[in-house]
Short mmCIF file of N, CA and C in Angstrom, two decimals:
data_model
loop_
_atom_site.label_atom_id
_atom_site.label_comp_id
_atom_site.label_asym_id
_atom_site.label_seq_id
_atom_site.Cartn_x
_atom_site.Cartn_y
_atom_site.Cartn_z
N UNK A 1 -12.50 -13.60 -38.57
CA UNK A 1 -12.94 -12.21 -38.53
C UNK A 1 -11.85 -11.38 -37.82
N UNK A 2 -11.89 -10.03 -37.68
CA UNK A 2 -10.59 -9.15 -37.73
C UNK A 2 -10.82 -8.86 -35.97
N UNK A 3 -10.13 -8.60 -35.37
CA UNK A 3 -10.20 -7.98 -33.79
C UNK A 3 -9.62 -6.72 -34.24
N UNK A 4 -10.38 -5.69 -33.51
CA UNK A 4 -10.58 -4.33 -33.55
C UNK A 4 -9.73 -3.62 -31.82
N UNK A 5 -9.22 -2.24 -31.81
CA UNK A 5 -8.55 -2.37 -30.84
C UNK A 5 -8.47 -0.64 -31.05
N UNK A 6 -8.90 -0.48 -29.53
CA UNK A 6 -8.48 0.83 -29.29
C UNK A 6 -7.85 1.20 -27.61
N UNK A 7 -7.35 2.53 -27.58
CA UNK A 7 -6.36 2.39 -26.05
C UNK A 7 -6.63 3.39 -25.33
N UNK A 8 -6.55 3.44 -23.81
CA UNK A 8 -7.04 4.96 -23.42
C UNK A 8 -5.86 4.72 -22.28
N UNK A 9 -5.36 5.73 -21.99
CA UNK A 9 -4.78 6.08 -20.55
C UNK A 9 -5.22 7.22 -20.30
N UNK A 10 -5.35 7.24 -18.78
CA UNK A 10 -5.88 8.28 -17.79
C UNK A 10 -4.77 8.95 -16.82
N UNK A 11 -4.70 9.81 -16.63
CA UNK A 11 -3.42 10.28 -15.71
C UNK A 11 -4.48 11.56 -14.59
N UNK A 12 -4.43 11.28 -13.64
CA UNK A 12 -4.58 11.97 -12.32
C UNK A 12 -5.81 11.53 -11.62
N UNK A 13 -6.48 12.31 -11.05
CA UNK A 13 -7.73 12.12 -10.66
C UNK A 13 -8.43 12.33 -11.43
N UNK A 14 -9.94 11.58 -10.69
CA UNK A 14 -11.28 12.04 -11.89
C UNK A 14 -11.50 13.14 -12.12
N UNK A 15 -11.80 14.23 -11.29
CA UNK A 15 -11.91 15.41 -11.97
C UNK A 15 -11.27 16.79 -12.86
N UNK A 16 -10.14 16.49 -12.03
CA UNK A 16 -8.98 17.16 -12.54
C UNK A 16 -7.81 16.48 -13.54
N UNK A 17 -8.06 15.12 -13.39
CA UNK A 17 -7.22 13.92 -14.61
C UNK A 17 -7.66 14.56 -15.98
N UNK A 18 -6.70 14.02 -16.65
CA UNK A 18 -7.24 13.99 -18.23
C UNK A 18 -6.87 12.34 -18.68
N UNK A 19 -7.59 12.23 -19.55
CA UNK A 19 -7.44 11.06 -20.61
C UNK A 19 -6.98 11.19 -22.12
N UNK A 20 -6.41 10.60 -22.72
CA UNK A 20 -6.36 10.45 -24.38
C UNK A 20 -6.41 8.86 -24.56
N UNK A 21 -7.37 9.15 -25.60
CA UNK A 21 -8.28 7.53 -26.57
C UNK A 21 -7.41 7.36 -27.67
N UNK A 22 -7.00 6.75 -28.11
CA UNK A 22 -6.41 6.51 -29.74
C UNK A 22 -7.03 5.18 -29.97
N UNK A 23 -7.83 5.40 -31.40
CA UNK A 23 -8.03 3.90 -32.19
C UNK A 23 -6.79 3.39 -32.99
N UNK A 24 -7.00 2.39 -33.18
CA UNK A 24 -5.69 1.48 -33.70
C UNK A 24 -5.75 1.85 -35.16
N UNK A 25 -6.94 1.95 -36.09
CA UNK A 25 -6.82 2.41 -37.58
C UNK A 25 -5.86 3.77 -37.42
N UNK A 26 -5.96 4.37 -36.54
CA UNK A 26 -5.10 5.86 -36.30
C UNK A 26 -6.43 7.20 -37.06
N UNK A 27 -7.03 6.83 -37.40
CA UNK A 27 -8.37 7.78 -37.76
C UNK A 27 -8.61 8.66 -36.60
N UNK A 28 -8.42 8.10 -35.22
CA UNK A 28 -9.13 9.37 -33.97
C UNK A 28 -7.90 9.11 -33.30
N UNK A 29 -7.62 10.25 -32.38
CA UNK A 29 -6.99 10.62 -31.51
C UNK A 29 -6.89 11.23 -30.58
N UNK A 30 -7.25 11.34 -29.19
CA UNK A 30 -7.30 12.83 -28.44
C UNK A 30 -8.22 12.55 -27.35
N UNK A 31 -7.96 13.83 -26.88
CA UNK A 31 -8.86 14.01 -25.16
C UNK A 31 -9.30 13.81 -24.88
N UNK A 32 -9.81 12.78 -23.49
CA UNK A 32 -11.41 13.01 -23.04
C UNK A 32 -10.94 13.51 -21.39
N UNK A 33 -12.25 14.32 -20.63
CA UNK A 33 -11.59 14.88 -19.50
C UNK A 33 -13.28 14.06 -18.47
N UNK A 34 -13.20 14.41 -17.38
CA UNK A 34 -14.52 14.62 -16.54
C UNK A 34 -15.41 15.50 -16.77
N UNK A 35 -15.13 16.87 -17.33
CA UNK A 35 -15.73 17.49 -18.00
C UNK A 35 -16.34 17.44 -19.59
N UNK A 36 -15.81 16.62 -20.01
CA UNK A 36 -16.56 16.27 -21.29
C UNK A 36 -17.27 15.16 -21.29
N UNK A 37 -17.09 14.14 -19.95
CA UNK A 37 -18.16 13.41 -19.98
C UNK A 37 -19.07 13.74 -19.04
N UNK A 38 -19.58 14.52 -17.97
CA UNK A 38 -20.23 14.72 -17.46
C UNK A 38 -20.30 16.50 -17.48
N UNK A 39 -20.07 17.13 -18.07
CA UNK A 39 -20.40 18.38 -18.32
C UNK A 39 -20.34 18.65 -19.52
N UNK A 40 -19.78 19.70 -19.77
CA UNK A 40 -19.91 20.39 -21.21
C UNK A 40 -18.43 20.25 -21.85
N UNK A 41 -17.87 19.54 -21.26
CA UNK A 41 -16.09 19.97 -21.80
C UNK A 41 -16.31 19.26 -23.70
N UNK A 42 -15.31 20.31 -23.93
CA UNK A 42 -15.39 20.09 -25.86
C UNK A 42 -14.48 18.62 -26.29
N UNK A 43 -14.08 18.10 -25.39
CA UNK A 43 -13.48 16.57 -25.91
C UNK A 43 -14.06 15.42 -26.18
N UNK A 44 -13.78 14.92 -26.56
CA UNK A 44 -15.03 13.82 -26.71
C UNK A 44 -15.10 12.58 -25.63
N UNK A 45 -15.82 11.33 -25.20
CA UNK A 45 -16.33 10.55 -24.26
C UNK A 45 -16.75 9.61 -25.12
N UNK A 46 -16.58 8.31 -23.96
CA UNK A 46 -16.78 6.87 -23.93
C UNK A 46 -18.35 7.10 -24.84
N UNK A 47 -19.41 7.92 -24.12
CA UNK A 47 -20.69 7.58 -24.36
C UNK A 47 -20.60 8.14 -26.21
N UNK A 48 -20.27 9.09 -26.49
CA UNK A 48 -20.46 9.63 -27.88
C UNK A 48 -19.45 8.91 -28.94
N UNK A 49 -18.35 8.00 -28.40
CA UNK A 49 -17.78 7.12 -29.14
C UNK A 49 -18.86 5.74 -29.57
N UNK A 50 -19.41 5.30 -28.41
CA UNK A 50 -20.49 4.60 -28.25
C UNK A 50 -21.48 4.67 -29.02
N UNK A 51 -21.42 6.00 -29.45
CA UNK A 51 -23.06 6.21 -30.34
C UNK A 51 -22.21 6.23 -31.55
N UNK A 52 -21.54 6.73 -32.28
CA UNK A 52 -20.62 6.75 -33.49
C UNK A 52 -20.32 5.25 -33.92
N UNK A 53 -20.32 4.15 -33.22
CA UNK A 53 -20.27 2.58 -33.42
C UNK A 53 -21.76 1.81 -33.30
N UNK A 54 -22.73 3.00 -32.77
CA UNK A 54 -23.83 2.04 -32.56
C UNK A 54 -24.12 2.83 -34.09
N UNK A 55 -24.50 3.91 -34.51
CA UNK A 55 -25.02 4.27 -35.27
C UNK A 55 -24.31 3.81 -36.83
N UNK A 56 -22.89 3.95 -36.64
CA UNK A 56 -22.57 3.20 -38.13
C UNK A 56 -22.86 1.96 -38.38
N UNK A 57 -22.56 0.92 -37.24
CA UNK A 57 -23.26 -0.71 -37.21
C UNK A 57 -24.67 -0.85 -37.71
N UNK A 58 -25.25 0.33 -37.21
CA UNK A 58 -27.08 -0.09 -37.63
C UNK A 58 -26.87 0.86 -38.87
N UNK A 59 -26.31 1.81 -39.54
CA UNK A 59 -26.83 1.77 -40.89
C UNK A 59 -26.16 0.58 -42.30
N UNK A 60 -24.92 0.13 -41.91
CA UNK A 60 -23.99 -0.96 -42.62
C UNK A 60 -25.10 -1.88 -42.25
N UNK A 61 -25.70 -2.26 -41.36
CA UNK A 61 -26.54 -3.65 -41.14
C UNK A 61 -28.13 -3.15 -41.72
N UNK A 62 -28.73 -1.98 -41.58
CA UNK A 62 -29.59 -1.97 -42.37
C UNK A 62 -29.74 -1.68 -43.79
N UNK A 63 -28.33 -1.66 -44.36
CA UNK A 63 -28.31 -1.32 -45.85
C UNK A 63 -27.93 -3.37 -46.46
N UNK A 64 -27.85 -3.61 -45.46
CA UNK A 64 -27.61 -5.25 -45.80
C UNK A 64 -28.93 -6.04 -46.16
N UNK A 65 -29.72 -5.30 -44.97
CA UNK A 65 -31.07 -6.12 -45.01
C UNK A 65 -31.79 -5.47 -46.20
N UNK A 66 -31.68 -4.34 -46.25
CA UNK A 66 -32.37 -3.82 -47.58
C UNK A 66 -31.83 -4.10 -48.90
N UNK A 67 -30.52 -4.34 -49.11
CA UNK A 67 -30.11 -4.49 -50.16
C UNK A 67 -30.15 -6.32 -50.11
N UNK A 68 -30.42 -6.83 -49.43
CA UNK A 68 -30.64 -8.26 -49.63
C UNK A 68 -32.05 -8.24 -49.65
N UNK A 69 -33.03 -7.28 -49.38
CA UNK A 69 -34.78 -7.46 -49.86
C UNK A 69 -34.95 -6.92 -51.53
N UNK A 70 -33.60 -6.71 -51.76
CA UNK A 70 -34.10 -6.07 -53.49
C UNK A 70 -34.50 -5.01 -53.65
N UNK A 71 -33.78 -4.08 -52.36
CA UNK A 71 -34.49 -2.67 -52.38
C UNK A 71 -33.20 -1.92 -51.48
N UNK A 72 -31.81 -1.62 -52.18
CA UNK A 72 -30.94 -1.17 -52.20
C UNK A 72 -31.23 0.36 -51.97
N UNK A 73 -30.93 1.03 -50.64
CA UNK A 73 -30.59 2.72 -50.45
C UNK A 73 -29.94 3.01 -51.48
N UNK A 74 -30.18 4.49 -51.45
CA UNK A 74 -29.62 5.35 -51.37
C UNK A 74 -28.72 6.21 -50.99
N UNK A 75 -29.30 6.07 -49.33
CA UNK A 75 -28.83 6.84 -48.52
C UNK A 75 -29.09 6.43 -47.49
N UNK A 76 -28.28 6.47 -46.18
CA UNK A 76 -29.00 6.01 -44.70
C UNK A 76 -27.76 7.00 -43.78
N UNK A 77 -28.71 7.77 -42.97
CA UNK A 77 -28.52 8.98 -42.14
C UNK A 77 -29.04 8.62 -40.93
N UNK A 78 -27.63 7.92 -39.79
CA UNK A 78 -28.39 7.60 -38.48
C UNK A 78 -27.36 8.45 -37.78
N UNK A 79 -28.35 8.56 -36.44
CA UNK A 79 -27.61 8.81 -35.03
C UNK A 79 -27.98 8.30 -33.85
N UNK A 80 -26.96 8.20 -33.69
CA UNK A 80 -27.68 7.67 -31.74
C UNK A 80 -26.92 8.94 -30.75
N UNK A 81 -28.18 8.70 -30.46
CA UNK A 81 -28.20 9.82 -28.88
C UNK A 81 -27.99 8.84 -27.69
N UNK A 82 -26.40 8.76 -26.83
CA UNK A 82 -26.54 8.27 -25.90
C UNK A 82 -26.90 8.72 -24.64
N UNK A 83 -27.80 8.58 -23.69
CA UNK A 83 -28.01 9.18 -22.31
C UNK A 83 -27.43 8.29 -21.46
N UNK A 84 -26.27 9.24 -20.61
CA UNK A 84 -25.76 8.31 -19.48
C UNK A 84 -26.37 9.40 -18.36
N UNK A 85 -26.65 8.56 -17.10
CA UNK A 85 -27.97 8.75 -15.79
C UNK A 85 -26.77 8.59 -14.58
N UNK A 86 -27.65 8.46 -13.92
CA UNK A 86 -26.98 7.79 -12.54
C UNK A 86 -26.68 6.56 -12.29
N UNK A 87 -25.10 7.15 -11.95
CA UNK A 87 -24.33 5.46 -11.73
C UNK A 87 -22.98 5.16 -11.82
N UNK A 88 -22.38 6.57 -12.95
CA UNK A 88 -23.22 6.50 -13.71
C UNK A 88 -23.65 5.35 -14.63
N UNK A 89 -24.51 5.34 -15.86
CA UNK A 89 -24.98 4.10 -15.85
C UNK A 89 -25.54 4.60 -17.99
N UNK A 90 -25.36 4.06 -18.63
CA UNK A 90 -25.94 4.04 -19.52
C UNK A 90 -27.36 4.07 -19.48
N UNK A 91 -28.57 4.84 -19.25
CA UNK A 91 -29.63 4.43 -19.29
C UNK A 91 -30.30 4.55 -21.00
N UNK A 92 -30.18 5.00 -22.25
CA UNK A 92 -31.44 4.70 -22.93
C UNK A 92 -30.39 5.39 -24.11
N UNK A 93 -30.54 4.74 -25.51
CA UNK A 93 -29.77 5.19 -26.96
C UNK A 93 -30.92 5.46 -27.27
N UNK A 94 -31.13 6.15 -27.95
CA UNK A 94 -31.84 6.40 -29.20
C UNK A 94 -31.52 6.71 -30.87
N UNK A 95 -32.10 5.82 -31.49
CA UNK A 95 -31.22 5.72 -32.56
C UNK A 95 -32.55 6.02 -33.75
N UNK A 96 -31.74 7.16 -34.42
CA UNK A 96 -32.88 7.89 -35.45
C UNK A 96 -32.08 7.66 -36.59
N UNK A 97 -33.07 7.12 -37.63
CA UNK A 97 -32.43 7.05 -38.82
C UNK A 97 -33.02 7.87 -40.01
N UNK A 98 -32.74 8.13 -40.78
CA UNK A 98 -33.19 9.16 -42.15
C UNK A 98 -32.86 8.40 -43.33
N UNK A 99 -33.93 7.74 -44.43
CA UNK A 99 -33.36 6.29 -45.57
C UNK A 99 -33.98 7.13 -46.28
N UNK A 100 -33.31 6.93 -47.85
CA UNK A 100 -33.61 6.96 -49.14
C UNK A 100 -33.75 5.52 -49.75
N UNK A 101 -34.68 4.89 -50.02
CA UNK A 101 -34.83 3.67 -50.02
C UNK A 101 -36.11 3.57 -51.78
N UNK A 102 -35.68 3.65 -52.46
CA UNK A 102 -36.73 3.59 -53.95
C UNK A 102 -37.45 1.79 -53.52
N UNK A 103 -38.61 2.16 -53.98
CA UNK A 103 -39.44 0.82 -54.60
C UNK A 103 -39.57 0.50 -52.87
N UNK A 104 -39.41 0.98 -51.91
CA UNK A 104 -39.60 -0.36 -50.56
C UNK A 104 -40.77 0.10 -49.93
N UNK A 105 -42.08 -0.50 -49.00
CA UNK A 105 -43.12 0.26 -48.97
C UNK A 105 -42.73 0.77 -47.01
N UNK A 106 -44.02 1.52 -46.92
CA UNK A 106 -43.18 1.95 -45.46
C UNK A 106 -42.99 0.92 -44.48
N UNK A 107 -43.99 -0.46 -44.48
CA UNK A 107 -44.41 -1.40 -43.53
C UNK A 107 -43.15 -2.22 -43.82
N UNK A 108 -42.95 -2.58 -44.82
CA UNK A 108 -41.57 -3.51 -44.86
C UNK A 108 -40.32 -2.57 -44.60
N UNK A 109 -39.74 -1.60 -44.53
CA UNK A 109 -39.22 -0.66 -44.52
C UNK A 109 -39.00 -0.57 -42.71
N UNK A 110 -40.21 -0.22 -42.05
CA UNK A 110 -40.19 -0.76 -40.63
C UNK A 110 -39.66 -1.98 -40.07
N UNK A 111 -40.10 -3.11 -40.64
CA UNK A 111 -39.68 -4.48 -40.61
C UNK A 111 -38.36 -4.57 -40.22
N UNK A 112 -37.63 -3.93 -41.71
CA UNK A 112 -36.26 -4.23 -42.12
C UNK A 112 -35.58 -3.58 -41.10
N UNK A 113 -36.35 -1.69 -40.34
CA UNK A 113 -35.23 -1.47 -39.82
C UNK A 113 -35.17 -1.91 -38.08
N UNK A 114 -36.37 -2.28 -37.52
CA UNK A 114 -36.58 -2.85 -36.82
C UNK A 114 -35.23 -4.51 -36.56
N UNK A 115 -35.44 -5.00 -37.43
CA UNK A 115 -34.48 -5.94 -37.22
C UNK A 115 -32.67 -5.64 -37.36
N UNK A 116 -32.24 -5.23 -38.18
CA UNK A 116 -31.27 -4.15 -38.26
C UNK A 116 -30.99 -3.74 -36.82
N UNK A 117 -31.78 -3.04 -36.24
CA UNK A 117 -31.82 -2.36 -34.75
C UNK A 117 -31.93 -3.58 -33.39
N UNK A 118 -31.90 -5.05 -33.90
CA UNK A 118 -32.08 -6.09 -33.07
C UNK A 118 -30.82 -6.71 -33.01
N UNK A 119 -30.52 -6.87 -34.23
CA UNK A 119 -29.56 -7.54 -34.57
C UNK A 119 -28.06 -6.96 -35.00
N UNK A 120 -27.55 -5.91 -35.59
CA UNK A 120 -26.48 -5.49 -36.04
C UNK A 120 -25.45 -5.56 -33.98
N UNK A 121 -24.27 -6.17 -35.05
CA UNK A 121 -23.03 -6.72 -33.33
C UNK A 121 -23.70 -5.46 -32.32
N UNK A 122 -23.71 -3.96 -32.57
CA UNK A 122 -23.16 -3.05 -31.90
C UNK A 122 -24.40 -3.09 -30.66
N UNK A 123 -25.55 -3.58 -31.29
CA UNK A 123 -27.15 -3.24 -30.69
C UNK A 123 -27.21 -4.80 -29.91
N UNK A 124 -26.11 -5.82 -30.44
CA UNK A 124 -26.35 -6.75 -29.70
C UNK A 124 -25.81 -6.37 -28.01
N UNK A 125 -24.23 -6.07 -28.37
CA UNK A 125 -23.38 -6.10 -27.17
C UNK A 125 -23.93 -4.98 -26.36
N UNK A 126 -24.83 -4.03 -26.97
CA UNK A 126 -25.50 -2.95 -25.99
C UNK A 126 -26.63 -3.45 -24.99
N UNK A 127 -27.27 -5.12 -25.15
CA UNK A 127 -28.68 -5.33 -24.50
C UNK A 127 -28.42 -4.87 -23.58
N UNK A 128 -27.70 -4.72 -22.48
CA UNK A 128 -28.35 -4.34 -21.25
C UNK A 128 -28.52 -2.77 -20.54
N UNK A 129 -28.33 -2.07 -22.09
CA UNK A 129 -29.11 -0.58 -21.75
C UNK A 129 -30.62 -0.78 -21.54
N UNK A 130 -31.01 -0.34 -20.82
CA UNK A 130 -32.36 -0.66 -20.52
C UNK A 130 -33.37 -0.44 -21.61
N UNK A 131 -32.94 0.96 -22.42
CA UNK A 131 -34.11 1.30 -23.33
C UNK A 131 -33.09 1.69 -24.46
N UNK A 132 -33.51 0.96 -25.60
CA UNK A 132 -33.31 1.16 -26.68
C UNK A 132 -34.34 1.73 -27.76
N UNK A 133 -34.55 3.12 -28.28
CA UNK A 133 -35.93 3.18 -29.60
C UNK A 133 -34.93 3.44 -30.80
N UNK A 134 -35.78 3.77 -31.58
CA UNK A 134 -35.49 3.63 -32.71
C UNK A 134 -36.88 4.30 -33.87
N UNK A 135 -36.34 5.65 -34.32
CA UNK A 135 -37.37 6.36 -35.10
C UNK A 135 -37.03 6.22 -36.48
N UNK A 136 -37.05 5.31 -37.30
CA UNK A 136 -36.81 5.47 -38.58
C UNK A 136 -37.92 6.35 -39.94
N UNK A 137 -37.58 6.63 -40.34
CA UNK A 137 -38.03 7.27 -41.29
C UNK A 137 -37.65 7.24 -43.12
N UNK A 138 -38.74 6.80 -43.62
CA UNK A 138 -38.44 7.39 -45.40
C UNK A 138 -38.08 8.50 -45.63
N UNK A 139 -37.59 9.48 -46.72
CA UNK A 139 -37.62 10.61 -46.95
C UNK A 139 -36.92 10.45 -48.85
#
């Protein structure tokens, strides 16, 4: 299997430092400050990179389980909302999904994404956020 690789350097202090992230595909590039992870600053952060890998992992892993039940999407529209607390500390993702899913009924549909949300790498290496949900939905 492939090893994946991304790089950050930080230069100054925490509040007044800046950072730049680069992934190794070369797809992202750029800022993160103290202010964009704990305030409002417009760069992006560890935690919203975090949700962009949790949320593509659980829809690639729930289009697996569905398309291996014989009931192949359409469409699958997730996000995760990460909340980081005091610590600071990752406390709780929430991960909402939106499926176009023909022929699957809602109870197996739950099932599928329920496990998906157990199992896909990203939801594994996350167990020790304390709270993980997960609102899926037909549409």
């Amino acid at each position: 299997m492939p090893v994946r690789s991304a790089s950050a350097v930080w230069k100054g202090t925490l509040k007044e430092g800046r950072g730049h992230l680069k992934l190794e595909s070369g797809v992202y590039e750029g800022p993160y400050t103290w202010a964009s992870r704990f305030a409002s600053g417009s760069e992006t952060n560890p935690e919203e990179l975090i949700g962009a890998a949790h949320a593509g992992c659980y829809a690639m892993f729930l289009s697996a389980l569905l398309t291996n039940n014989n009931t192949p999407p359409e469409e699958l529209s997730a996000t995760a909302r990460v909340h980081l607390g005091d610590g600071p500390t990752i406390t709780k993702i929430e991960l909402h999904m939106q499926a176009k899913v023909p022929g699957i009924s809602p109870e197996r549909f739950q099932e599928l994404a329920q496990e998906a949300k157990a199992k896909c790498p990203v939801s594994k290496a996350l167990a020790a956020v304390p709270e993980v949900t997960l609102d899926a939905k037909l549409v």
